[in-house]
Every structure is written in C-alpha cells, then in structure tokens.
Coordinates of C-alpha atoms and ligand atoms in Angstrom, one line a residue:
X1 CA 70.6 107.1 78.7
X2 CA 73.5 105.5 79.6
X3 CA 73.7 102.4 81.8
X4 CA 77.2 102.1 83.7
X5 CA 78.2 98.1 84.8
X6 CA 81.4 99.4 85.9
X7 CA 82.5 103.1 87.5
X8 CA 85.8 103.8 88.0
X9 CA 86.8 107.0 90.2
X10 CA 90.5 108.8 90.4
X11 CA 91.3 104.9 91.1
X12 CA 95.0 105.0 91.9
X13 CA 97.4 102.1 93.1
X14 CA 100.9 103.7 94.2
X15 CA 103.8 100.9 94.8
X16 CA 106.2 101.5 97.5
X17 CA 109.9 100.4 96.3
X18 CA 111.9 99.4 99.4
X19 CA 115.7 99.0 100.1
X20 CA 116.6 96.3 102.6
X21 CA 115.4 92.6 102.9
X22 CA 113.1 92.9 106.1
X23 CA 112.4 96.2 107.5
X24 CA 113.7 98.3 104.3
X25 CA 112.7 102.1 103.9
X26 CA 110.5 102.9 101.6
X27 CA 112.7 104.9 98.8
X28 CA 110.2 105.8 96.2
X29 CA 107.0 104.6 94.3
X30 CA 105.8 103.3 91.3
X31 CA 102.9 105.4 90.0
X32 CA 101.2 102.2 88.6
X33 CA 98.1 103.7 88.3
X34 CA 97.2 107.4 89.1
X35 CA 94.0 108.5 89.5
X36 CA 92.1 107.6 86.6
X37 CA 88.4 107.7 85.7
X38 CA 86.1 106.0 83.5
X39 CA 82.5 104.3 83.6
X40 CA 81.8 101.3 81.6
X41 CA 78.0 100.9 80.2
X42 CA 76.0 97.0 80.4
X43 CA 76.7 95.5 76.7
X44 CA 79.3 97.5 75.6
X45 CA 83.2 96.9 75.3
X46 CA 86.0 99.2 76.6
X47 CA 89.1 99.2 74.8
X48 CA 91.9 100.2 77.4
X49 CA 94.9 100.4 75.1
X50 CA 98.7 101.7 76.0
X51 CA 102.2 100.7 75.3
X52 CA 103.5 97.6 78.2
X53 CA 103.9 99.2 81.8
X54 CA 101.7 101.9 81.3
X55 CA 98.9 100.2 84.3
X56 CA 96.3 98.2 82.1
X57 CA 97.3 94.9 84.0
X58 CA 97.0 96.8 87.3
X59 CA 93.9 98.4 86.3
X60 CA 92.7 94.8 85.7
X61 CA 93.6 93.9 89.4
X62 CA 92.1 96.5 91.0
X63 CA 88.3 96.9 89.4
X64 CA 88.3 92.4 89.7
X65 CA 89.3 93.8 93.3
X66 CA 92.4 91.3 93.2
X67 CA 94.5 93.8 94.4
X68 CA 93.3 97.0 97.5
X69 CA 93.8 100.5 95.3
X70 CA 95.8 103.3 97.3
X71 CA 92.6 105.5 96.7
X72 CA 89.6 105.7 94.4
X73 CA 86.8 104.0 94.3
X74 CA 85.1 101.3 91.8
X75 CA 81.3 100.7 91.9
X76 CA 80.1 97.4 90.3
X77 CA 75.8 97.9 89.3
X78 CA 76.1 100.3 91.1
X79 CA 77.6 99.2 94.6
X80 CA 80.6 100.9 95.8
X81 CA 82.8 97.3 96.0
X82 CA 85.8 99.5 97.2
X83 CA 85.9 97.9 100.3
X84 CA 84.2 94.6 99.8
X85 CA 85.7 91.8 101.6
X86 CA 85.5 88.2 102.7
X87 CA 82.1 87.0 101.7
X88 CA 80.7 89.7 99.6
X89 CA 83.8 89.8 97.8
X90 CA 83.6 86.0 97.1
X91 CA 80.0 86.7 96.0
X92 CA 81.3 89.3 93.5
X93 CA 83.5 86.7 91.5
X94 CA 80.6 85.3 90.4
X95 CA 79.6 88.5 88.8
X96 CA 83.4 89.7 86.8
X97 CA 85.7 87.6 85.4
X98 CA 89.4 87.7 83.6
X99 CA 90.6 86.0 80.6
X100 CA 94.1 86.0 80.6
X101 CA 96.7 86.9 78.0
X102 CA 98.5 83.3 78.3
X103 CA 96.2 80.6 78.5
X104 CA 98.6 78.1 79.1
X105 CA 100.1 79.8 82.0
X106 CA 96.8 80.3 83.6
X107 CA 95.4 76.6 83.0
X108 CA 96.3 73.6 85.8
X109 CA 98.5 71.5 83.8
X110 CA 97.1 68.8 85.8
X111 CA 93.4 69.3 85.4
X112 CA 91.1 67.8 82.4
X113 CA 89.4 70.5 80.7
X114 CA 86.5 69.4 81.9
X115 CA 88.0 69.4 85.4
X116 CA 89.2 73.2 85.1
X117 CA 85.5 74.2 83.8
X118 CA 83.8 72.3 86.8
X119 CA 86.2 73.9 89.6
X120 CA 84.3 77.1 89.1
X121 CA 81.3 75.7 89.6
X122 CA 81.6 73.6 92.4
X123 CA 83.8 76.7 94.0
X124 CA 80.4 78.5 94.1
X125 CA 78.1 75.6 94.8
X126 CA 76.3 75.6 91.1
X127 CA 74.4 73.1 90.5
X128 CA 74.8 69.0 91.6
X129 CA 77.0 67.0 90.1
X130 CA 74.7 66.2 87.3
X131 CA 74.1 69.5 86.4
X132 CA 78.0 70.3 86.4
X133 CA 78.7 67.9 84.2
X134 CA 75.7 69.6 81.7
X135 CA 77.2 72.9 82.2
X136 CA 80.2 71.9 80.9
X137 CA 79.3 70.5 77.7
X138 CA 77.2 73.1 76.8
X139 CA 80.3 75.3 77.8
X140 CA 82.2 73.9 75.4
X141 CA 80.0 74.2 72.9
X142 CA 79.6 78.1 73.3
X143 CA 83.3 78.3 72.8
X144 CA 83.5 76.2 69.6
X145 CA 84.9 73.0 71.3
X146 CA 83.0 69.5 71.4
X147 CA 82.1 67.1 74.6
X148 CA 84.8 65.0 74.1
X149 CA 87.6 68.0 74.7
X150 CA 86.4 67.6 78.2
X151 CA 89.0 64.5 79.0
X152 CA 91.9 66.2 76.8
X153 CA 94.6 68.2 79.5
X154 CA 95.8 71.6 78.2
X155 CA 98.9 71.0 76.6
X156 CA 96.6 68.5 74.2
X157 CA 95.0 72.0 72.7
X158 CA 96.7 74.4 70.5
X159 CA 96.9 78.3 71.7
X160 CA 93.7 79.4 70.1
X161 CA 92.0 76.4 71.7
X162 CA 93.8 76.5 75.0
X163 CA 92.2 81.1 74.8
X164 CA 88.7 78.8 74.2
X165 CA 88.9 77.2 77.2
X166 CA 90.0 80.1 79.1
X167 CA 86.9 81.9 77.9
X168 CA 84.6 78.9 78.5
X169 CA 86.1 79.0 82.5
X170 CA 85.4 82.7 82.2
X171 CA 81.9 82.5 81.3
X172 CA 81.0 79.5 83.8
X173 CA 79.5 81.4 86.7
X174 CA 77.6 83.6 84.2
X175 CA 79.6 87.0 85.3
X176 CA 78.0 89.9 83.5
X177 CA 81.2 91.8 83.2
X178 CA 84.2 90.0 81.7
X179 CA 88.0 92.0 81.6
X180 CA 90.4 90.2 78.7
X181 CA 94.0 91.1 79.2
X182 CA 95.2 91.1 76.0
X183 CA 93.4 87.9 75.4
X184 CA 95.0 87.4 71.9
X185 CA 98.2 89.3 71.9
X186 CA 100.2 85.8 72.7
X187 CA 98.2 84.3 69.4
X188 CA 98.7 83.8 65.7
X189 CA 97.5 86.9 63.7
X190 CA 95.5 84.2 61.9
X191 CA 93.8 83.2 64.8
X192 CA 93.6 86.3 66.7
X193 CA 90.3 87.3 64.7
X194 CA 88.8 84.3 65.4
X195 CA 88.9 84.7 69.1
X196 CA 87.6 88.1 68.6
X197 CA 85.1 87.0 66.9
X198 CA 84.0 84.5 69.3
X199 CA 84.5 87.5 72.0
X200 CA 81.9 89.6 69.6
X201 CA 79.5 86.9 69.3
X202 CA 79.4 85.3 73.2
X203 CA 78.7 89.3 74.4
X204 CA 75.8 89.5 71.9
X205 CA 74.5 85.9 72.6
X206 CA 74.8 86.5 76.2
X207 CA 75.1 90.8 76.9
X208 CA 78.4 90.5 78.2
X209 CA 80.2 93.6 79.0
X210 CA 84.0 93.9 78.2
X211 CA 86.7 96.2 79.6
X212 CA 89.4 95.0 76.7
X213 CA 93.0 95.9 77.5
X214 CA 95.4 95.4 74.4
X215 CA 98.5 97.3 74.0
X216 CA 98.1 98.2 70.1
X217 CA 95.0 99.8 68.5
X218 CA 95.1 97.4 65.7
X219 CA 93.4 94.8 68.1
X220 CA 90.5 97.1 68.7
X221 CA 89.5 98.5 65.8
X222 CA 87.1 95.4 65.0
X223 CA 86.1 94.7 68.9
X224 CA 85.2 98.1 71.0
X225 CA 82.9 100.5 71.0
X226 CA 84.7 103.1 73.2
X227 CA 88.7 103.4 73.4
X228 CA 90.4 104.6 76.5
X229 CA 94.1 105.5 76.1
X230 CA 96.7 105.0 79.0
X231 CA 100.2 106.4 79.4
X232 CA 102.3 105.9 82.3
X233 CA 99.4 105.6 84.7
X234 CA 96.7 108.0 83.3
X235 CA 94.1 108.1 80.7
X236 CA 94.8 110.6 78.0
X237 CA 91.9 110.2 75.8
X238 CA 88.7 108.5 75.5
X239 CA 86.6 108.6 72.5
X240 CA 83.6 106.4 70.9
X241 CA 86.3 104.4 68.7
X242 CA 84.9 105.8 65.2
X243 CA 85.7 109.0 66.5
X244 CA 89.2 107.9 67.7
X245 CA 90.4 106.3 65.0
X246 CA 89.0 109.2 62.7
X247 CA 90.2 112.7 64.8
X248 CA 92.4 111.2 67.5
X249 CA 92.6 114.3 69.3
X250 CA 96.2 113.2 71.7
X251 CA 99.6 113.5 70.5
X252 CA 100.1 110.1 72.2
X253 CA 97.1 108.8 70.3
X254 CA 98.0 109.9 67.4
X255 CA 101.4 108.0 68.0
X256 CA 99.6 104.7 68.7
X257 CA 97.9 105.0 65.3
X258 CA 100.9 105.8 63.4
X259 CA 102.3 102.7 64.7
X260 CA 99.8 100.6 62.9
X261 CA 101.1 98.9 59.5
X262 CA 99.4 99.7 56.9
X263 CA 98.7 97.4 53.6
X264 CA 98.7 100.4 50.8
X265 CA 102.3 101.0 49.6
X266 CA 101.9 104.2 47.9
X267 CA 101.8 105.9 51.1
X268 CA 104.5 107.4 53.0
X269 CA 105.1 104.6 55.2
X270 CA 107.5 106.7 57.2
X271 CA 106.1 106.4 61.4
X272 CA 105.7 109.6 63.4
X273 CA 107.0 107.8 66.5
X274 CA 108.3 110.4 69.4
X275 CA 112.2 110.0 70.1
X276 CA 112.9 109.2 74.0
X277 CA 112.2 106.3 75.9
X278 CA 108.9 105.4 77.9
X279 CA 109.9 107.1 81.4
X280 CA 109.6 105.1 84.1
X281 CA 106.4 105.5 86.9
X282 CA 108.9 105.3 89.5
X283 CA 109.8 108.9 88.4
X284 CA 107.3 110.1 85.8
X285 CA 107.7 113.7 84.1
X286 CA 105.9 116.9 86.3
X287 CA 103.2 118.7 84.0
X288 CA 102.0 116.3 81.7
X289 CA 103.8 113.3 81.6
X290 CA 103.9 112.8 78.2
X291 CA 105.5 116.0 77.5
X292 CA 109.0 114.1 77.1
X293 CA 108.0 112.8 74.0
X294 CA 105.6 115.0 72.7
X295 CA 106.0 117.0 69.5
X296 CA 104.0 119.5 70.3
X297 CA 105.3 120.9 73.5
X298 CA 104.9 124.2 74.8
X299 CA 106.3 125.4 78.3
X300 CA 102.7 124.8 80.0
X301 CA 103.2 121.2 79.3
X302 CA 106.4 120.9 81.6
X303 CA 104.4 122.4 84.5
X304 CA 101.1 121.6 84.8
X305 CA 99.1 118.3 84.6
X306 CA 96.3 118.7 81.6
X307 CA 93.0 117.4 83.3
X308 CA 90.9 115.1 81.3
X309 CA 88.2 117.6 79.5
X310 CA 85.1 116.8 77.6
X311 CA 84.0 118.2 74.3
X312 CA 80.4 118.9 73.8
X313 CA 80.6 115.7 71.4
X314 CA 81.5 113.5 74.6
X315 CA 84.8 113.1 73.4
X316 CA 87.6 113.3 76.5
X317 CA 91.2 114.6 75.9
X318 CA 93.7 115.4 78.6
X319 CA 96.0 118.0 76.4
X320 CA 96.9 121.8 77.0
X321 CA 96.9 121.7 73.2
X322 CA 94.3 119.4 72.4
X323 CA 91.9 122.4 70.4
X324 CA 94.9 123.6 68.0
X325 CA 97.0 120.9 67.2
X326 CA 97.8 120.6 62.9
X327 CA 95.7 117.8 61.1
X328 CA 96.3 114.0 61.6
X329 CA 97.8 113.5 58.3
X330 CA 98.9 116.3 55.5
X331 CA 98.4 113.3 52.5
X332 CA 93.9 114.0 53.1
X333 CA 94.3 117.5 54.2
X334 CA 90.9 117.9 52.4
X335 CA 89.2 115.5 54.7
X336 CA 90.8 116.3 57.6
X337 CA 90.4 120.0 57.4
X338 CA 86.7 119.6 58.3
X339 CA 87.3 117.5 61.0
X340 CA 90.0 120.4 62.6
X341 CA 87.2 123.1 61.8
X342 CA 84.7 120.7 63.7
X343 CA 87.7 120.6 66.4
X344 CA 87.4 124.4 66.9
X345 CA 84.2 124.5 66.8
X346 CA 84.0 122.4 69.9
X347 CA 86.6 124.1 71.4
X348 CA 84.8 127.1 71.5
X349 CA 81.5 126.3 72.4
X350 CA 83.5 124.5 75.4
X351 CA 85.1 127.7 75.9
X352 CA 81.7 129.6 76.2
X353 CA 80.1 126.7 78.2
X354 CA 83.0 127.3 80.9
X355 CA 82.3 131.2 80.5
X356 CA 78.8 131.0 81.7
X357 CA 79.1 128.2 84.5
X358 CA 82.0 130.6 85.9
X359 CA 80.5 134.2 85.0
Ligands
ADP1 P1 100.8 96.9 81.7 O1 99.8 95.8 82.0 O2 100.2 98.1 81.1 O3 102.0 96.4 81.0 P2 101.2 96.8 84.6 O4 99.9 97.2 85.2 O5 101.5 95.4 84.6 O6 101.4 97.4 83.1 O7 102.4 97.6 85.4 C1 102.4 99.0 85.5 C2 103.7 99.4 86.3 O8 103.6 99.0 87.7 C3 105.0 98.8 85.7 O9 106.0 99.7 85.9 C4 105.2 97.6 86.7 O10 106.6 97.3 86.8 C5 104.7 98.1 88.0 N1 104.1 97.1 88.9 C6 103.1 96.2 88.6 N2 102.9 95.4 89.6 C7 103.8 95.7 90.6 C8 104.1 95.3 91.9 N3 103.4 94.2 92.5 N4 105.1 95.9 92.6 C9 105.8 96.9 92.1 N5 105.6 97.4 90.9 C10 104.6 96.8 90.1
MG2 MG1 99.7 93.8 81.3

C-alpha cells in the first residue's frame, strides 16, 4: 500500500518571453515544465535527475508553492495546496522545505549560524527564547556540528559545513517533506558522500521524505529509492532505481548512464552520447521531444508525443519504442538478454491488458 506525501498532476509552468520594456508582446514561451506527473510516498526519496535546463529547479518552485504553476495541480498529505495562499500557505512552510545547491549563496552573510537557525523559528513562533536557543544546539548536533559553531558566520565554515547548516535550517520547523536541489553538486567528490550520508541517516532518524533533484545519475545511485527522468520539461521514465540502473528502458536514460565514468579499464570506455544539442523549451521538437537526439528514431517519433505508460512491473516509460529497443550493452549480452525477454514479456501482457479494458 502505498502512502503518497507529495502528488503531482500534469503540473505545468509555461514562461511568456516578451519583446519591449513595459507593455512588450508576448512572443513565445518557455515550456519550463509541461505537464508532468508523479506521487511521492512518506519515507521515501525521489530522484528527479536531467541534464541543466530541463525543469528540475522549476519543479522545485512549484510543489514548495514558491512559484503559481500555469496548470496542474500538487496535493501535499493529501490537500490539494494548488491554490493555497496567505495564511495556509505560510502554515505549509512549516511542513516542506529546500536545501539549496549553494549554501553560501543562500546563507545571510551577516547572520551567526545560530542566528540563521533561530530565524526559522521565531518566523513561526516555536518555542520562547529559551527553547530556541535549545533547538539550536540540538540542531547542530543532528547535522554533525558542535554548540559553539553557533557564534561562527558562514564564511567561517568550509562548503561541506556551510550544506550542514543549510540542512540544519531545513530541518528546524520539523517539515516532513524536504526537496535538495542538487544539494552536493557545488561540493568536493570527497565530501559529497558525506552529505549524502547525513541526508540517508537524518530521513531514517527522523522519516523524512526527499524529492532529490541532481542532474547526473551518479549522485543517486546511493541516495533514492525511485528515479524520475526529466528532459526538456517532461518525465521520460520512472523506475524503482534497481530497476533503472539495471534495464533503463529510455534512450535518454540510457544516455544519462553512459555518461557515468566508470573505474574498470578493460571496458570500452567509448560514451554513447546522442550528437545535437539540448533544444531549447522556448521551441522544443513536435512528437517526442527527444527524438532529435535519439538513436532510435522512427517516423512516429517526429509526430506524436509518447505518453508516459506503465508496465505491469510498475515501471513508467514514455517511448513509442520502449518494448523493442536492442540490449543496454552488447559486452553482457548474456545477462541482458533475460532482462530484454522479461521486457517483452511485459510488453505483451500490457498489450493484452489494453485488449480487454478496450474490447
Ligand atoms: P534546471 O533546474 O533543470 O536546470 P530550470 O527549472 O532552472 O532548470 O529551468 C528550466 C527552463 O526554464 C530553462 O530554460 C530556464 O531558462 C527557464 N526558466 C526558469 N525560470 C525562468 C523564468 N523566471 N523566466 C523565464 N524562463 C525561466
Ligand atoms: Mg536547477
């Protein structure tokens, strides 16, 4: 039984670009995000992965309800928070937070630690002064940092540190739903896994639930539990992440993975990344839009928009030729060509499931 947090609904936020300083026409739109659907269960982490401009950041904006979608709707335990506003909206910041990619960017310079950790607090009348000043020490210690960090200012902590403290703001009010924007994508490699680890633990100390945007699937592998792919403004695939990383079933995914380094050099290191630029959402490709770079095109592709289909496995895919594309990678043929019989399998039990709803 699943237990949704966070449902997202053909959530869409459309741009208009205009030309003129005041009064300018409106002469086109960026597709930022466009129509795209997902739920999020209480616990568990969402990986929302996709190469820069592609709508994670904007996705971000619009289920914290930072920014009004075009259309769509987002429910938060439950409550359509679509249209939330003034008090009920301030009430709802208690309940999701963001931890931003650049900590130092999103810190007051000018505020102790202790001083940025408190703000929250007394923004949402927590506790008396006493008590505030409690909160923040054992804040601090959730995150790995001692009391006396409290008088330090920002620039005093390095970039691992400085993520701590935006984690520790973060988790102040308690929110039970927590988005990180590519919380370590600005960090060390070396420290990177330690802030994931302090994600992995704080969620099971405390249930958190995580929609986790990053724009490489490296990042992932070790912190979600589903993935959802983006490109140019819509989901292509998600999966359980197992199941991603094992039978990506999206030429796009499949891209992302390639990307990846990997350690053993007696494989073919040589990356199946698609020719062609990223287009541009102001003007994205009819059909599916990520038919421009796909190597598996066929003329269905440059016409009509794949719609996002479920396998009987739970798996979703958004790809005309999703059931008969070749194995992941010729080098394990033998353990992939299970997988593409399992594929088919699913594919035609799908098939027959759409037979008897229609006939
Ligand atoms: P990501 O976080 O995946 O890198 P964003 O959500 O930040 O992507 O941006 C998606 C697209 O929307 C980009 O093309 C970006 O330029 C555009 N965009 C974002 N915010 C605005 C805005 N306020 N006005 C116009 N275009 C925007
Ligand atoms: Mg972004």
């Amino acid at each position: 039984m699943t237990d949704p947090i966070l449902e997202v609904e053909a959530l869409t936020k459309h741009y208009p670009i205009r030309q003129g300083i005041v009064f300018g026409r409106v002469v086109g739109t960026v597709r930022a995000v466009d129509g795209i659907t997902f739920r999020l269960d209480r616990g568990e982490t969402l990986a929302l992965v996709g190469e820069s401009g592609c709508g994670k950041s904007t996705t971000a904006r619009l289920v914290l309800r930072l920014i009004d979608p075009t259309s769509g709707t987002v429910r938060f335990d439950g409550a359509d928070i679509t249209d939330l506003a003034g008090e009920q909206l301030r009430k709802l910041r208690r309940r999701m937070q963001i931890v931003f990619q650049d900590p130092f960017a999103s810190l007051n310079p000018r505020m102790t630690v202790g001083e940025i950790l408190e703000e929250p607090l007394i923004v949402h009348a927590i506790g008396t002064r006493t008590e505030r000043r409690a909160r923040v020490n054992e804040l601090l210690g959730l995150v790995g940092l001692a009391p006396y960090h409290a008088q330090r200012y920002p620039h005093e902590f390095s970039g691992g540190q400085r993520q701590r403290v935006g984690i520790a703001r973060a988790l102040a009010v308690e929110p039970g739903l927590i988005v990180c924007d590519e919380p370590v994508s600005a960090l060390d490699v070396s420290i990177q896994a330690q802030v994931v680890n302090l994600l992995k633990d704080l969620q099971a100390r405390l249930g958190l639930s995580y929609l986790f945007i990053a724009h490489d699937l490296a990042v992932v592998k070790h912190m979600a539990d589903r993935v959802a792919v983006m490109y140019l403004g819509q989901i292509v695939e998600i999966a359980r992440k197992d199941d991603l990383f094992r039978d990506p079933r999206h030429p796009y995914t499949r891209t992302l993975l390639a990307a990846i380094p990997r350690p053993d050099p007696h494989r073919d290191t040589h990356r199946q990344i698609p020719g062609g630029d990223v287009p541009s959402p102001m003007n994205p490709p009819p059909g599916c839009r990520f038919h421009t770079r796909c190597p598996f095109v066929i003329d269905r592709c440059r016409i009509e928009m794949p719609a996002l289909m479920r396998w009987s496995d739970g798996h979703l895919t958004a790809c005309h030729r999703a059931a008969d594309l070749p194995a992941t990678d010729e080098t394990t043929a033998s353990h992939v060509a299970p997988v593409a019989a399992r594929r088919l399998a699913l594919y035609a039990e799908r098939r027959a499931a759409a037979t008897a709803a229609t006939g």
